[in-house]
Amino acid sequence: MDFTGLLTPAALGFGTGLALIVAIGSQNAFVLRQGIRGEYVAAVVLVCSVSDAILIAAGIAGVGALLQANPVIVSVVRFAGAAFLVAYGVMAARRALRPGALTASGRQPAVGLGAALSTVLALTWLNPHVYLDTVLLLGSVADQQAQDLRWWFGAGAIAASVAWFSALGFGARALRPFFARPSSWRILDGLVAAVMLTLGIRLAIGG
């Protein structure tokens, strides 16, 4: 297989992972807050990126093994993933129609490294949606790729996580005016909706 063939699943993984990560939520708000305040940004970004990498890898390995051992549930997993993608796309479309703004208050007192890390760990690992996004959803989409291309898809999704959290944390001061505007989130959520709905339909029809 040539290198160009490997880039296609990697690009799909990058786009899918980015579409799932880029949404207004408590984890992103905390990363943005730390970035704006300049408090332990590298440590927070590292925790988010490594956590996503572990969860994505677990999803690809676990879901793939589960499907191979139980072929009868292939359709169930595929349609469940498709339903989740479509629902996620609809929610993103609704957010685009009623956009919010991602803000972080600069009036809160500074926190220590331990408190910052425990907070971001809780926001990541105690959030049930992260398991749906990474372990179930990304694992299901990865399983639709050829056997030798699943980990290229995973590599793309992990790269998207690293890129997003790095941009959000280290570029927070520059991004604050942009993400404070509802119109920016309207565009972003519109793109997320298009990606999610397209992937959901493809997954449902097995394409």
PDB file of N, CA, C and O in Angstrom, residues 80-136:
ATOM      1  N   ALA A  80     -25.893   1.688  16.038  1.00  0.00           N
ATOM      2  CA  ALA A  80     -25.830   2.505  17.252  1.00  0.00           C
ATOM      3  C   ALA A  80     -24.882   3.676  17.040  1.00  0.00           C
ATOM      4  O   ALA A  80     -25.185   4.817  17.426  1.00  0.00           O
ATOM      5  N   GLY A  81     -23.727   3.395  16.441  1.00  0.00           N
ATOM      6  CA  GLY A  81     -22.777   4.469  16.148  1.00  0.00           C
ATOM      7  C   GLY A  81     -23.352   5.475  15.177  1.00  0.00           C
ATOM      8  O   GLY A  81     -23.176   6.688  15.325  1.00  0.00           O
ATOM      9  N   ALA A  82     -24.064   4.974  14.156  1.00  0.00           N
ATOM     10  CA  ALA A  82     -24.672   5.869  13.169  1.00  0.00           C
ATOM     11  C   ALA A  82     -25.721   6.758  13.822  1.00  0.00           C
ATOM     12  O   ALA A  82     -25.794   7.965  13.550  1.00  0.00           O
ATOM     13  N   ALA A  83     -26.530   6.163  14.709  1.00  0.00           N
ATOM     14  CA  ALA A  83     -27.567   6.940  15.394  1.00  0.00           C
ATOM     15  C   ALA A  83     -26.950   8.032  16.261  1.00  0.00           C
ATOM     16  O   ALA A  83     -27.437   9.166  16.311  1.00  0.00           O
ATOM     17  N   PHE A  84     -25.853   7.678  16.947  1.00  0.00           N
ATOM     18  CA  PHE A  84     -25.193   8.665  17.798  1.00  0.00           C
ATOM     19  C   PHE A  84     -24.621   9.801  16.961  1.00  0.00           C
ATOM     20  O   PHE A  84     -24.722  10.978  17.324  1.00  0.00           O
ATOM     21  N   LEU A  85     -24.004   9.452  15.828  1.00  0.00           N
ATOM     22  CA  LEU A  85     -23.428  10.468  14.950  1.00  0.00           C
ATOM     23  C   LEU A  85     -24.498  11.419  14.435  1.00  0.00           C
ATOM     24  O   LEU A  85     -24.311  12.641  14.424  1.00  0.00           O
ATOM     25  N   VAL A  86     -25.615  10.856  13.991  1.00  0.00           N
ATOM     26  CA  VAL A  86     -26.692  11.696  13.466  1.00  0.00           C
ATOM     27  C   VAL A  86     -27.246  12.594  14.575  1.00  0.00           C
ATOM     28  O   VAL A  86     -27.477  13.786  14.365  1.00  0.00           O
ATOM     29  N   ALA A  87     -27.437  12.009  15.769  1.00  0.00           N
ATOM     30  CA  ALA A  87     -27.942  12.806  16.889  1.00  0.00           C
ATOM     31  C   ALA A  87     -26.963  13.920  17.240  1.00  0.00           C
ATOM     32  O   ALA A  87     -27.362  15.058  17.516  1.00  0.00           O
ATOM     33  N   TYR A  88     -25.667  13.590  17.242  1.00  0.00           N
ATOM     34  CA  TYR A  88     -24.642  14.597  17.528  1.00  0.00           C
ATOM     35  C   TYR A  88     -24.674  15.698  16.470  1.00  0.00           C
ATOM     36  O   TYR A  88     -24.536  16.885  16.784  1.00  0.00           O
ATOM     37  N   GLY A  89     -24.851  15.286  15.215  1.00  0.00           N
ATOM     38  CA  GLY A  89     -24.924  16.266  14.137  1.00  0.00           C
ATOM     39  C   GLY A  89     -26.121  17.186  14.279  1.00  0.00           C
ATOM     40  O   GLY A  89     -26.032  18.395  14.038  1.00  0.00           O
ATOM     41  N   VAL A  90     -27.260  16.621  14.674  1.00  0.00           N
ATOM     42  CA  VAL A  90     -28.461  17.433  14.877  1.00  0.00           C
ATOM     43  C   VAL A  90     -28.249  18.424  16.015  1.00  0.00           C
ATOM     44  O   VAL A  90     -28.641  19.593  15.922  1.00  0.00           O
ATOM     45  N   MET A  91     -27.622  17.963  17.114  1.00  0.00           N
ATOM     46  CA  MET A  91     -27.354  18.862  18.237  1.00  0.00           C
ATOM     47  C   MET A  91     -26.401  19.982  17.828  1.00  0.00           C
ATOM     48  O   MET A  91     -26.575  21.138  18.239  1.00  0.00           O
ATOM     49  N   ALA A  92     -25.396  19.642  17.001  1.00  0.00           N
ATOM     50  CA  ALA A  92     -24.475  20.675  16.528  1.00  0.00           C
ATOM     51  C   ALA A  92     -25.202  21.678  15.645  1.00  0.00           C
ATOM     52  O   ALA A  92     -24.940  22.884  15.708  1.00  0.00           O
ATOM     53  N   ALA A  93     -26.127  21.183  14.831  1.00  0.00           N
ATOM     54  CA  ALA A  93     -26.910  22.079  13.976  1.00  0.00           C
ATOM     55  C   ALA A  93     -27.771  23.015  14.823  1.00  0.00           C
ATOM     56  O   ALA A  93     -27.908  24.206  14.517  1.00  0.00           O
ATOM     57  N   ARG A  94     -28.331  22.471  15.913  1.00  0.00           N
ATOM     58  CA  ARG A  94     -29.126  23.317  16.808  1.00  0.00           C
ATOM     59  C   ARG A  94     -28.253  24.366  17.488  1.00  0.00           C
ATOM     60  O   ARG A  94     -28.675  25.515  17.674  1.00  0.00           O
ATOM     61  N   ARG A  95     -27.014  23.966  17.856  1.00  0.00           N
ATOM     62  CA  ARG A  95     -26.104  24.945  18.457  1.00  0.00           C
ATOM     63  C   ARG A  95     -25.747  26.028  17.452  1.00  0.00           C
ATOM     64  O   ARG A  95     -25.554  27.189  17.817  1.00  0.00           O
ATOM     65  N   ALA A  96     -25.640  25.646  16.167  1.00  0.00           N
ATOM     66  CA  ALA A  96     -25.315  26.639  15.137  1.00  0.00           C
ATOM     67  C   ALA A  96     -26.435  27.660  14.990  1.00  0.00           C
ATOM     68  O   ALA A  96     -26.189  28.834  14.706  1.00  0.00           O
ATOM     69  N   LEU A  97     -27.685  27.214  15.199  1.00  0.00           N
ATOM     70  CA  LEU A  97     -28.819  28.125  15.112  1.00  0.00           C
ATOM     71  C   LEU A  97     -28.945  29.002  16.347  1.00  0.00           C
ATOM     72  O   LEU A  97     -29.434  30.128  16.277  1.00  0.00           O
ATOM     73  N   ARG A  98     -28.475  28.456  17.486  1.00  0.00           N
ATOM     74  CA  ARG A  98     -28.509  29.212  18.742  1.00  0.00           C
ATOM     75  C   ARG A  98     -27.119  29.161  19.367  1.00  0.00           C
ATOM     76  O   ARG A  98     -26.898  28.497  20.374  1.00  0.00           O
ATOM     77  N   PRO A  99     -26.173  29.843  18.767  1.00  0.00           N
ATOM     78  CA  PRO A  99     -24.780  29.733  19.212  1.00  0.00           C
ATOM     79  C   PRO A  99     -24.559  30.304  20.596  1.00  0.00           C
ATOM     80  O   PRO A  99     -25.224  31.242  21.013  1.00  0.00           O
ATOM     81  N   GLY A 100     -23.586  29.697  21.288  1.00  0.00           N
ATOM     82  CA  GLY A 100     -23.147  30.218  22.588  1.00  0.00           C
ATOM     83  C   GLY A 100     -21.779  30.840  22.426  1.00  0.00           C
ATOM     84  O   GLY A 100     -21.341  31.157  21.321  1.00  0.00           O
ATOM     85  N   ALA A 101     -21.092  30.991  23.536  1.00  0.00           N
ATOM     86  CA  ALA A 101     -19.739  31.545  23.516  1.00  0.00           C
ATOM     87  C   ALA A 101     -18.917  30.846  24.582  1.00  0.00           C
ATOM     88  O   ALA A 101     -19.405  30.580  25.679  1.00  0.00           O
ATOM     89  N   LEU A 102     -17.685  30.527  24.249  1.00  0.00           N
ATOM     90  CA  LEU A 102     -16.796  29.866  25.191  1.00  0.00           C
ATOM     91  C   LEU A 102     -15.970  30.925  25.891  1.00  0.00           C
ATOM     92  O   LEU A 102     -15.164  31.610  25.284  1.00  0.00           O
ATOM     93  N   THR A 103     -16.203  31.091  27.185  1.00  0.00           N
ATOM     94  CA  THR A 103     -15.521  32.138  27.932  1.00  0.00           C
ATOM     95  C   THR A 103     -14.889  31.563  29.183  1.00  0.00           C
ATOM     96  O   THR A 103     -15.256  30.495  29.650  1.00  0.00           O
ATOM     97  N   ALA A 104     -13.959  32.282  29.722  1.00  0.00           N
ATOM     98  CA  ALA A 104     -13.319  31.883  30.974  1.00  0.00           C
ATOM     99  C   ALA A 104     -13.064  33.129  31.791  1.00  0.00           C
ATOM    100  O   ALA A 104     -12.431  34.076  31.332  1.00  0.00           O
ATOM    101  N   SER A 105     -13.563  33.140  32.982  1.00  0.00           N
ATOM    102  CA  SER A 105     -13.442  34.321  33.824  1.00  0.00           C
ATOM    103  C   SER A 105     -12.023  34.492  34.331  1.00  0.00           C
ATOM    104  O   SER A 105     -11.389  33.544  34.770  1.00  0.00           O
ATOM    105  N   GLY A 106     -11.509  35.701  34.264  1.00  0.00           N
ATOM    106  CA  GLY A 106     -10.185  35.974  34.783  1.00  0.00           C
ATOM    107  C   GLY A 106     -10.210  36.442  36.226  1.00  0.00           C
ATOM    108  O   GLY A 106      -9.186  36.769  36.787  1.00  0.00           O
ATOM    109  N   ARG A 107     -11.400  36.433  36.868  1.00  0.00           N
ATOM    110  CA  ARG A 107     -11.534  36.933  38.229  1.00  0.00           C
ATOM    111  C   ARG A 107     -11.361  35.832  39.269  1.00  0.00           C
ATOM    112  O   ARG A 107     -11.305  36.115  40.450  1.00  0.00           O
ATOM    113  N   GLN A 108     -11.339  34.566  38.828  1.00  0.00           N
ATOM    114  CA  GLN A 108     -11.224  33.479  39.779  1.00  0.00           C
ATOM    115  C   GLN A 108      -9.805  33.407  40.325  1.00  0.00           C
ATOM    116  O   GLN A 108      -8.851  33.716  39.626  1.00  0.00           O
ATOM    117  N   PRO A 109      -9.647  32.967  41.584  1.00  0.00           N
ATOM    118  CA  PRO A 109      -8.314  32.886  42.169  1.00  0.00           C
ATOM    119  C   PRO A 109      -7.482  31.796  41.516  1.00  0.00           C
ATOM    120  O   PRO A 109      -8.018  30.830  40.972  1.00  0.00           O
ATOM    121  N   ALA A 110      -6.172  31.953  41.586  1.00  0.00           N
ATOM    122  CA  ALA A 110      -5.277  30.958  41.007  1.00  0.00           C
ATOM    123  C   ALA A 110      -5.384  29.642  41.770  1.00  0.00           C
ATOM    124  O   ALA A 110      -5.691  29.616  42.964  1.00  0.00           O
ATOM    125  N   VAL A 111      -5.156  28.537  41.083  1.00  0.00           N
ATOM    126  CA  VAL A 111      -5.188  27.216  41.709  1.00  0.00           C
ATOM    127  C   VAL A 111      -3.799  26.609  41.615  1.00  0.00           C
ATOM    128  O   VAL A 111      -2.991  26.984  40.768  1.00  0.00           O
ATOM    129  N   GLY A 112      -3.524  25.634  42.491  1.00  0.00           N
ATOM    130  CA  GLY A 112      -2.245  24.953  42.464  1.00  0.00           C
ATOM    131  C   GLY A 112      -2.204  23.899  41.376  1.00  0.00           C
ATOM    132  O   GLY A 112      -3.227  23.551  40.772  1.00  0.00           O
ATOM    133  N   LEU A 113      -1.011  23.353  41.142  1.00  0.00           N
ATOM    134  CA  LEU A 113      -0.846  22.337  40.108  1.00  0.00           C
ATOM    135  C   LEU A 113      -1.697  21.107  40.410  1.00  0.00           C
ATOM    136  O   LEU A 113      -2.362  20.563  39.520  1.00  0.00           O
ATOM    137  N   GLY A 114      -1.693  20.663  41.663  1.00  0.00           N
ATOM    138  CA  GLY A 114      -2.478  19.489  42.026  1.00  0.00           C
ATOM    139  C   GLY A 114      -3.957  19.682  41.774  1.00  0.00           C
ATOM    140  O   GLY A 114      -4.634  18.795  41.237  1.00  0.00           O
ATOM    141  N   ALA A 115      -4.457  20.846  42.124  1.00  0.00           N
ATOM    142  CA  ALA A 115      -5.875  21.136  41.918  1.00  0.00           C
ATOM    143  C   ALA A 115      -6.208  21.224  40.432  1.00  0.00           C
ATOM    144  O   ALA A 115      -7.259  20.747  39.991  1.00  0.00           O
ATOM    145  N   ALA A 116      -5.308  21.827  39.660  1.00  0.00           N
ATOM    146  CA  ALA A 116      -5.541  21.948  38.223  1.00  0.00           C
ATOM    147  C   ALA A 116      -5.587  20.570  37.562  1.00  0.00           C
ATOM    148  O   ALA A 116      -6.465  20.285  36.739  1.00  0.00           O
ATOM    149  N   LEU A 117      -4.631  19.705  37.926  1.00  0.00           N
ATOM    150  CA  LEU A 117      -4.576  18.375  37.316  1.00  0.00           C
ATOM    151  C   LEU A 117      -5.749  17.509  37.756  1.00  0.00           C
ATOM    152  O   LEU A 117      -6.317  16.764  36.945  1.00  0.00           O
ATOM    153  N   SER A 118      -6.113  17.577  39.039  1.00  0.00           N
ATOM    154  CA  SER A 118      -7.246  16.773  39.510  1.00  0.00           C
ATOM    155  C   SER A 118      -8.540  17.228  38.848  1.00  0.00           C
ATOM    156  O   SER A 118      -9.406  16.408  38.530  1.00  0.00           O
ATOM    157  N   THR A 119      -8.649  18.524  38.612  1.00  0.00           N
ATOM    158  CA  THR A 119      -9.847  19.043  37.952  1.00  0.00           C
ATOM    159  C   THR A 119      -9.939  18.567  36.524  1.00  0.00           C
ATOM    160  O   THR A 119     -10.997  18.088  36.083  1.00  0.00           O
ATOM    161  N   VAL A 120      -8.860  18.683  35.764  1.00  0.00           N
ATOM    162  CA  VAL A 120      -8.910  18.277  34.361  1.00  0.00           C
ATOM    163  C   VAL A 120      -9.065  16.764  34.232  1.00  0.00           C
ATOM    164  O   VAL A 120      -9.719  16.264  33.306  1.00  0.00           O
ATOM    165  N   LEU A 121      -8.496  15.998  35.167  1.00  0.00           N
ATOM    166  CA  LEU A 121      -8.687  14.546  35.153  1.00  0.00           C
ATOM    167  C   LEU A 121     -10.147  14.190  35.403  1.00  0.00           C
ATOM    168  O   LEU A 121     -10.702  13.288  34.748  1.00  0.00           O
ATOM    169  N   ALA A 122     -10.766  14.882  36.333  1.00  0.00           N
ATOM    170  CA  ALA A 122     -12.174  14.621  36.616  1.00  0.00           C
ATOM    171  C   ALA A 122     -13.052  15.011  35.438  1.00  0.00           C
ATOM    172  O   ALA A 122     -13.968  14.269  35.058  1.00  0.00           O
ATOM    173  N   LEU A 123     -12.771  16.167  34.845  1.00  0.00           N
ATOM    174  CA  LEU A 123     -13.561  16.612  33.706  1.00  0.00           C
ATOM    175  C   LEU A 123     -13.427  15.665  32.523  1.00  0.00           C
ATOM    176  O   LEU A 123     -14.335  15.548  31.693  1.00  0.00           O
ATOM    177  N   THR A 124     -12.279  14.979  32.438  1.00  0.00           N
ATOM    178  CA  THR A 124     -12.044  14.060  31.329  1.00  0.00           C
ATOM    179  C   THR A 124     -12.606  12.671  31.612  1.00  0.00           C
ATOM    180  O   THR A 124     -13.402  12.134  30.829  1.00  0.00           O
ATOM    181  N   TRP A 125     -12.201  12.076  32.731  1.00  0.00           N
ATOM    182  CA  TRP A 125     -12.504  10.668  32.977  1.00  0.00           C
ATOM    183  C   TRP A 125     -13.852  10.430  33.649  1.00  0.00           C
ATOM    184  O   TRP A 125     -14.361   9.300  33.621  1.00  0.00           O
ATOM    185  N   LEU A 126     -14.441  11.443  34.261  1.00  0.00           N
ATOM    186  CA  LEU A 126     -15.747  11.274  34.887  1.00  0.00           C
ATOM    187  C   LEU A 126     -16.879  11.758  34.004  1.00  0.00           C
ATOM    188  O   LEU A 126     -18.036  11.797  34.432  1.00  0.00           O
ATOM    189  N   ASN A 127     -16.548  12.116  32.772  1.00  0.00           N
ATOM    190  CA  ASN A 127     -17.550  12.576  31.817  1.00  0.00           C
ATOM    191  C   ASN A 127     -18.002  11.399  30.952  1.00  0.00           C
ATOM    192  O   ASN A 127     -17.205  10.867  30.170  1.00  0.00           O
ATOM    193  N   PRO A 128     -19.245  10.947  31.081  1.00  0.00           N
ATOM    194  CA  PRO A 128     -19.681   9.780  30.305  1.00  0.00           C
ATOM    195  C   PRO A 128     -19.609   9.995  28.798  1.00  0.00           C
ATOM    196  O   PRO A 128     -19.444   9.041  28.036  1.00  0.00           O
ATOM    197  N   HIS A 129     -19.718  11.241  28.352  1.00  0.00           N
ATOM    198  CA  HIS A 129     -19.696  11.506  26.921  1.00  0.00           C
ATOM    199  C   HIS A 129     -18.337  11.195  26.295  1.00  0.00           C
ATOM    200  O   HIS A 129     -18.253  10.877  25.111  1.00  0.00           O
ATOM    201  N   VAL A 130     -17.270  11.288  27.091  1.00  0.00           N
ATOM    202  CA  VAL A 130     -15.950  11.028  26.527  1.00  0.00           C
ATOM    203  C   VAL A 130     -15.823   9.568  26.113  1.00  0.00           C
ATOM    204  O   VAL A 130     -15.161   9.239  25.132  1.00  0.00           O
ATOM    205  N   TYR A 131     -16.511   8.678  26.824  1.00  0.00           N
ATOM    206  CA  TYR A 131     -16.465   7.265  26.467  1.00  0.00           C
ATOM    207  C   TYR A 131     -17.296   6.979  25.214  1.00  0.00           C
ATOM    208  O   TYR A 131     -16.943   6.132  24.397  1.00  0.00           O
ATOM    209  N   LEU A 132     -18.398   7.702  25.074  1.00  0.00           N
ATOM    210  CA  LEU A 132     -19.195   7.565  23.860  1.00  0.00           C
ATOM    211  C   LEU A 132     -18.415   8.066  22.649  1.00  0.00           C
ATOM    212  O   LEU A 132     -18.399   7.439  21.586  1.00  0.00           O
ATOM    213  N   ASP A 133     -17.749   9.228  22.826  1.00  0.00           N
ATOM    214  CA  ASP A 133     -17.025   9.843  21.714  1.00  0.00           C
ATOM    215  C   ASP A 133     -15.813   9.024  21.287  1.00  0.00           C
ATOM    216  O   ASP A 133     -15.605   8.787  20.095  1.00  0.00           O
ATOM    217  N   THR A 134     -15.004   8.611  22.262  1.00  0.00           N
ATOM    218  CA  THR A 134     -13.723   7.985  21.930  1.00  0.00           C
ATOM    219  C   THR A 134     -13.813   6.466  21.844  1.00  0.00           C
ATOM    220  O   THR A 134     -13.525   5.874  20.803  1.00  0.00           O
ATOM    221  N   VAL A 135     -14.228   5.836  22.942  1.00  0.00           N
ATOM    222  CA  VAL A 135     -14.218   4.374  22.980  1.00  0.00           C
ATOM    223  C   VAL A 135     -15.250   3.775  22.027  1.00  0.00           C
ATOM    224  O   VAL A 135     -14.935   2.893  21.232  1.00  0.00           O
ATOM    225  N   LEU A 136     -16.484   4.264  22.084  1.00  0.00           N
ATOM    226  CA  LEU A 136     -17.540   3.677  21.268  1.00  0.00           C
ATOM    227  C   LEU A 136     -17.565   4.243  19.849  1.00  0.00           C
ATOM    228  O   LEU A 136     -17.461   3.508  18.871  1.00  0.00           O
TER     229      LEU A 136
END
